[in-house]
XYZ file of C-alpha atoms in Angstrom:
414
model
C -8.569 2.585 -15.420
C -8.148 0.560 -18.546
C -9.944 -1.728 -20.857
C -10.107 -5.088 -19.231
C -8.366 -7.889 -17.474
C -8.129 -11.491 -18.465
C -11.214 -13.669 -18.146
C -10.421 -15.236 -14.789
C -7.911 -14.376 -12.114
C -5.496 -17.234 -11.407
C -4.543 -18.664 -8.073
C -1.435 -20.826 -8.081
C -2.191 -24.577 -8.019
C -0.307 -26.820 -5.613
C 1.375 -28.710 -8.465
C 2.105 -26.773 -11.636
C 1.910 -28.545 -14.974
C 2.917 -27.304 -18.386
C 0.210 -24.733 -19.289
C 0.218 -25.908 -22.901
C -0.529 -29.412 -21.682
C -3.271 -28.208 -19.319
C -5.092 -26.337 -22.102
C -4.326 -29.068 -24.684
C -2.777 -26.625 -27.158
C 0.547 -26.605 -28.984
C 3.379 -24.180 -28.345
C 2.745 -22.397 -31.640
C -1.012 -21.974 -30.996
C -2.501 -18.562 -31.730
C -4.035 -16.325 -29.076
C -7.499 -17.148 -30.389
C -6.869 -20.918 -30.193
C -5.658 -20.562 -26.610
C -8.676 -18.439 -25.721
C -11.127 -20.930 -27.248
C -9.525 -23.855 -25.420
C -9.703 -21.967 -22.159
C -13.381 -21.101 -22.535
C -14.362 -24.723 -23.020
C -12.319 -26.019 -20.086
C -13.344 -23.168 -17.777
C -17.012 -23.955 -18.340
C -16.394 -27.685 -17.984
C -14.697 -27.387 -14.601
C -16.474 -24.281 -13.278
C -17.322 -24.718 -9.546
C -20.960 -23.772 -10.222
C -21.387 -26.918 -12.281
C -19.271 -29.175 -10.054
C -20.329 -28.346 -6.499
C -19.937 -31.961 -5.354
C -16.641 -32.567 -7.143
C -13.646 -31.026 -5.332
C -11.298 -32.314 -8.048
C -13.054 -30.116 -10.616
C -12.329 -27.057 -8.489
C -8.597 -27.837 -8.592
C -8.742 -28.394 -12.337
C -10.571 -25.096 -12.763
C -7.808 -23.383 -10.797
C -5.152 -25.073 -12.925
C -6.895 -24.063 -16.166
C -7.221 -20.427 -15.028
C -3.589 -20.341 -13.930
C -2.376 -21.776 -17.232
C -4.451 -19.309 -19.212
C -3.095 -16.393 -17.173
C 0.372 -17.306 -18.444
C -0.372 -18.073 -22.075
C -2.772 -15.149 -22.580
C -0.172 -12.619 -21.452
C 2.506 -12.119 -24.164
C 5.220 -11.220 -21.657
C 4.465 -14.113 -19.272
C 4.239 -16.521 -22.199
C 7.625 -15.344 -23.487
C 9.168 -15.722 -20.026
C 7.730 -19.207 -19.595
C 8.847 -20.319 -23.055
C 12.403 -19.160 -22.326
C 12.891 -20.265 -18.706
C 9.811 -22.072 -17.431
C 8.030 -21.343 -14.147
C 11.217 -20.005 -12.569
C 10.940 -16.901 -14.747
C 7.488 -16.114 -13.400
C 6.708 -14.412 -10.159
C 3.732 -16.575 -9.251
C 3.200 -14.762 -5.974
C 2.289 -11.567 -7.799
C -0.620 -13.162 -9.627
C -4.143 -12.331 -8.673
C -6.485 -14.644 -6.901
C -10.217 -14.743 -7.491
C -12.948 -16.477 -5.552
C -16.176 -17.950 -6.819
C -18.935 -16.046 -5.028
C -21.604 -18.591 -5.893
C -19.575 -21.360 -4.298
C -19.198 -19.603 -0.921
C -21.278 -20.466 2.105
C -23.194 -17.768 3.969
C -20.523 -17.302 6.638
C -17.663 -17.109 4.128
C -19.645 -14.681 1.991
C -20.096 -12.418 5.019
C -16.355 -12.462 5.716
C -15.584 -11.741 2.053
C -18.051 -8.839 2.093
C -16.463 -7.464 5.263
C -12.940 -7.537 3.807
C -14.205 -5.939 0.608
C -15.852 -3.186 2.675
C -12.556 -2.586 4.484
C -10.852 -2.025 1.151
C -9.192 -5.418 0.712
C -9.466 -6.186 -3.016
C -11.372 -9.441 -3.446
C -11.954 -10.563 -7.000
C -14.789 -12.896 -7.819
C -15.325 -15.210 -10.752
C -18.277 -14.843 -13.095
C -21.143 -17.277 -12.653
C -20.995 -20.264 -14.972
C -24.692 -19.753 -15.770
C -23.983 -16.304 -17.197
C -21.027 -17.574 -19.235
C -22.949 -20.571 -20.542
C -26.064 -18.596 -21.476
C -23.881 -16.101 -23.334
C -22.032 -18.867 -25.142
C -25.355 -20.450 -26.140
C -26.674 -17.092 -27.346
C -29.747 -17.245 -25.092
C -29.215 -13.881 -23.383
C -31.317 -10.775 -23.998
C -29.276 -7.978 -25.590
C -30.535 -4.400 -25.217
C -29.371 -1.710 -27.685
C -27.002 0.986 -26.411
C -26.609 3.606 -29.166
C -23.427 5.710 -29.274
C -23.900 8.939 -27.336
C -26.551 7.535 -24.982
C -26.658 6.065 -21.476
C -28.824 3.459 -19.740
C -29.390 3.080 -15.999
C -30.520 -0.039 -14.207
C -30.152 -2.482 -11.333
C -28.719 -5.947 -11.805
C -29.060 -8.814 -9.337
C -25.939 -10.382 -7.821
C -24.312 -12.996 -10.079
C -26.511 -11.865 -12.988
C -25.727 -9.708 -16.008
C -27.431 -7.156 -18.254
C -26.270 -7.367 -21.875
C -25.989 -4.420 -24.266
C -25.293 -4.192 -27.986
C -23.252 -1.218 -29.225
C -23.379 -0.735 -32.985
C -20.699 1.459 -34.555
C -20.076 2.605 -38.125
C -16.810 3.011 -40.020
C -16.209 6.603 -38.920
C -16.919 5.856 -35.261
C -14.677 2.797 -35.325
C -11.868 4.902 -36.799
C -12.289 7.635 -34.167
C -12.420 5.216 -31.235
C -15.060 4.106 -28.746
C -15.275 4.338 -24.957
C -17.647 2.281 -22.791
C -17.981 3.395 -19.169
C -20.083 2.252 -16.237
C -20.525 4.226 -12.999
C -22.478 3.692 -9.798
C -23.355 6.597 -7.512
C -24.468 3.978 -4.962
C -20.868 2.643 -4.999
C -22.077 -0.797 -6.050
C -19.564 -3.497 -6.913
C -19.834 -4.732 -10.499
C -17.904 -5.960 -13.522
C -17.898 -4.520 -17.034
C -17.647 -7.390 -19.545
C -16.850 -7.500 -23.256
C -17.904 -10.499 -25.359
C -16.698 -11.572 -28.770
C -18.952 -13.289 -31.270
C -18.444 -17.040 -31.129
C -18.512 -19.390 -34.113
C -21.626 -21.162 -32.821
C -23.637 -17.923 -32.767
C -23.170 -17.098 -29.087
C -20.816 -14.776 -27.245
C -17.539 -15.687 -25.577
C -16.159 -13.594 -22.735
C -13.022 -11.778 -23.890
C -12.362 -8.982 -21.384
C -13.515 -7.904 -17.956
C -12.954 -4.836 -15.840
C -13.730 -4.821 -12.125
C -15.236 -1.677 -10.662
C -13.066 0.485 -8.454
C -13.904 3.362 -6.171
C -13.032 6.741 -7.706
C -14.132 9.631 -5.538
C -17.760 9.207 -4.504
C -18.623 6.599 -7.145
C -17.470 3.198 -8.340
C -16.564 2.977 -12.004
C -15.098 0.808 -14.740
C -14.228 1.607 -18.332
C -13.008 0.094 -21.583
C -11.138 2.311 -24.056
C -10.779 1.322 -27.722
C -8.717 4.294 -28.979
C -6.155 2.833 -31.431
C -3.253 3.191 -29.011
C -2.146 1.019 -26.142
C -4.294 1.667 -23.091
C -3.515 0.173 -19.695
C -5.624 -0.945 -16.796
C -4.578 -0.638 -13.163
C -4.865 -3.804 -11.104
C -4.961 -2.686 -7.471
C -4.474 -6.224 -6.128
C -0.846 -6.207 -7.259
C -0.090 -3.291 -4.961
C -2.171 -4.828 -2.158
C -0.119 -8.031 -2.301
C 3.122 -6.038 -2.431
C 2.064 -4.009 0.607
C 1.288 -7.171 2.564
C 4.733 -8.584 1.763
C 6.754 -5.382 2.126
C 4.929 -2.271 3.422
C 8.099 -0.179 3.099
C 8.454 -0.937 -0.605
C 4.772 -0.981 -1.580
C 5.084 2.412 -3.240
C 7.525 1.040 -5.796
C 5.011 -1.648 -6.805
C 2.167 0.805 -7.207
C 2.588 1.057 -10.962
C 3.391 -2.627 -11.412
C -0.363 -3.243 -11.539
C -0.415 -1.442 -14.878
C -1.356 -4.061 -17.478
C -1.775 -3.597 -21.227
C -5.273 -4.155 -22.575
C -5.640 -6.893 -25.152
C -7.806 -4.934 -27.576
C -7.090 -1.365 -28.625
C -9.719 -0.916 -31.337
C -13.118 -2.167 -32.504
C -14.241 -2.899 -36.033
C -17.501 -1.567 -37.468
C -20.488 -3.658 -36.415
C -22.304 -4.635 -33.222
C -20.275 -5.346 -30.079
C -21.623 -6.980 -26.940
C -20.987 -5.596 -23.435
C -22.507 -6.546 -20.102
C -22.761 -5.242 -16.549
C -22.373 -8.079 -14.031
C -23.711 -7.736 -10.481
C -20.772 -8.329 -8.174
C -22.271 -7.167 -4.878
C -22.244 -9.809 -2.138
C -25.816 -9.426 -0.892
C -27.748 -6.863 -2.927
C -28.411 -5.603 -6.428
C -25.925 -3.345 -8.163
C -27.110 0.053 -9.377
C -25.336 1.340 -12.470
C -25.307 3.680 -15.462
C -23.639 2.510 -18.659
C -22.763 4.850 -21.515
C -21.137 4.543 -24.929
C -19.335 7.529 -26.461
C -17.355 8.210 -29.621
C -13.869 9.628 -29.062
C -14.443 12.064 -31.951
C -16.260 14.345 -29.513
C -13.415 14.048 -26.986
C -10.287 14.608 -29.090
C -8.519 16.746 -26.489
C -9.329 14.239 -23.754
C -8.090 11.378 -25.937
C -4.761 13.138 -26.541
C -4.405 13.794 -22.810
C -5.044 10.103 -22.076
C -2.418 9.028 -24.609
C 0.084 11.447 -23.110
C -0.609 10.463 -19.500
C -0.345 6.751 -20.326
C 3.116 7.389 -21.798
C 4.140 9.410 -18.723
C 2.991 6.677 -16.366
C 4.942 4.055 -18.299
C 8.085 6.179 -18.098
C 7.488 6.738 -14.410
C 7.152 2.993 -13.844
C 10.567 2.427 -15.431
C 12.043 5.269 -13.375
C 10.642 3.772 -10.177
C 12.183 0.409 -10.967
C 15.598 2.097 -11.172
C 14.961 4.360 -8.214
C 13.956 1.422 -6.015
C 17.507 0.044 -6.166
C 18.918 3.454 -5.204
C 16.366 3.816 -2.419
C 17.096 0.378 -0.986
C 20.802 1.155 -0.965
C 20.281 4.551 0.672
C 17.846 3.045 3.176
C 20.409 0.434 4.197
C 23.031 3.171 4.599
C 20.566 5.287 6.592
C 19.854 2.367 8.903
C 23.576 1.901 9.362
C 24.239 5.530 10.308
C 21.185 5.781 12.571
C 22.337 2.673 14.431
C 25.761 4.273 14.837
C 24.128 7.543 15.937
C 22.286 5.707 18.716
C 25.461 3.968 19.879
C 27.580 7.141 19.729
C 24.988 9.124 21.653
C 24.894 6.472 24.378
C 28.689 6.426 24.489
C 28.913 10.225 24.924
C 26.227 10.181 27.624
C 28.123 7.478 29.517
C 31.460 9.371 29.307
C 29.932 12.630 30.558
C 28.236 10.791 33.394
C 31.539 9.235 34.449
C 33.209 12.666 34.190
C 30.606 14.230 36.494
C 31.141 11.439 38.992
C 34.885 12.008 39.014
C 34.397 15.776 39.476
C 32.126 15.212 42.470
C 34.723 12.995 44.140
C 36.994 16.037 44.656
C 34.501 17.713 47.021
C 35.081 16.778 50.699
C 33.009 18.593 53.320
C 34.161 18.336 57.061
C 32.513 20.066 60.111
C 34.442 22.969 61.835
C 36.205 22.180 65.242
C 34.558 24.530 67.866
C 35.823 24.899 71.552
C 33.139 25.307 74.194
C 35.277 27.320 76.697
C 37.315 29.751 74.699
C 36.627 32.349 72.071
C 37.213 31.458 68.378
C 40.035 33.266 66.720
C 40.483 33.835 63.054
C 43.001 31.033 62.746
C 40.771 28.579 64.548
C 42.891 28.473 67.775
C 41.745 29.508 71.251
C 43.472 31.021 74.332
C 42.696 30.554 77.985
C 43.320 33.274 80.594
C 45.803 32.148 83.216
C 44.855 32.249 86.891
C 41.120 32.748 86.915
C 38.313 32.993 84.435
C 37.434 36.495 83.344
C 35.234 37.971 80.706
C 36.184 40.628 78.204
C 34.080 43.697 78.335
C 33.243 46.123 75.625
C 35.521 49.114 76.068
C 33.859 52.315 77.034
C 35.376 55.764 77.374
C 37.214 54.734 80.549
C 37.761 51.129 79.549
C 34.372 49.751 80.577
C 31.058 49.615 78.884
C 29.588 52.017 81.390
C 32.816 53.420 82.861
C 32.762 51.032 85.797
C 34.691 47.849 86.564
C 31.885 45.297 86.959
C 34.244 42.641 88.244
C 35.510 44.971 90.962
C 39.080 44.159 90.020
C 41.703 46.134 88.176
C 42.677 44.908 84.732
C 46.306 43.819 84.411
C 46.458 44.193 80.628
C 46.193 47.119 78.284
C 43.996 47.366 75.214
C 45.268 49.518 72.361
C 42.277 51.090 70.626
C 42.994 52.456 67.187
C 42.373 56.153 66.923
C 42.548 56.641 70.731
C 45.473 57.651 72.940
C 43.847 56.447 76.129
C 45.152 53.455 78.011
C 43.644 51.282 80.636
C 46.007 50.288 83.492
């Protein structure tokens, strides 16, 4: 959500030159002078107009990269103070020129876009040139109304929004939605000195719920746009820390208010293969005072949260390193305890020695494990009966020579 990004997304050139030199402007040039210089060079080297000149494509990339630095107050300040070293070039966006892609590459780009990979595309040079020449058809879009339509890929529908003094003072919002989830760009053009329109801002559609949408908010306070590609790049580089970069895509919009008069907006078809269905509407913030206050408050909260996250990231990284340290120790300590207990069990088991009992085959076992043998001849003990035999008779036919004392009986066997 926000009002618009810079005109083109920069990809880092192989060799970086002084951006002031690339755009042929001085270090004290105004924002408008830098913007004008960029427009001319971007059209001159646009890939659409230089399909057979690969050098022009590199120059176009260099021009876009230079403008991305000088058009951003913070990046320009950093560059002026410390050069390229102060810039995180890897965090910059990269856009592709859809019209310059072959069929196969377009299919791959469409596939990645479908999978949720943010792919930004440049605006056709034909659209930019026709706007700059003032040869486009501009349809009126009165405040408080909406217009629906379908725009072909790499084409644009232009709308003129006329506002009076009171509406300009209250603030204006321009929003575009697509229930078909089409991919599009919302563009804002400034009046050029030659009578045409120069591209000033652009907002790429993003999926919000069941629709794709884009909006520009001119409400007299700083409004921010969220660039999802910043978080996507951060996630690719460091998935663990991607959360902390989530609000780094928050970028201040260049324009916070509109003056009375007619302002030019356009819906650009950014689908890869088909037309983009859309509904564009222009509203005055006067009818949405509560909503405007909520937006101002939530923008301030998000900015504070971004600063808090920057501080919290350092704490988190430190705690994460400590956590990794203690979990590594936990694993080692657990293994050490398991090994000690295993050794202990082995030592305990070594005290258990099992040996078979020594059994004699000819004598009876006694309680102490010894055996006795009857002297003279083998005889068998009989269960004592009432008269000393099991049935009162001497089965062996011989008289016993020993006496058996039976507890609880006074009888003897002789």
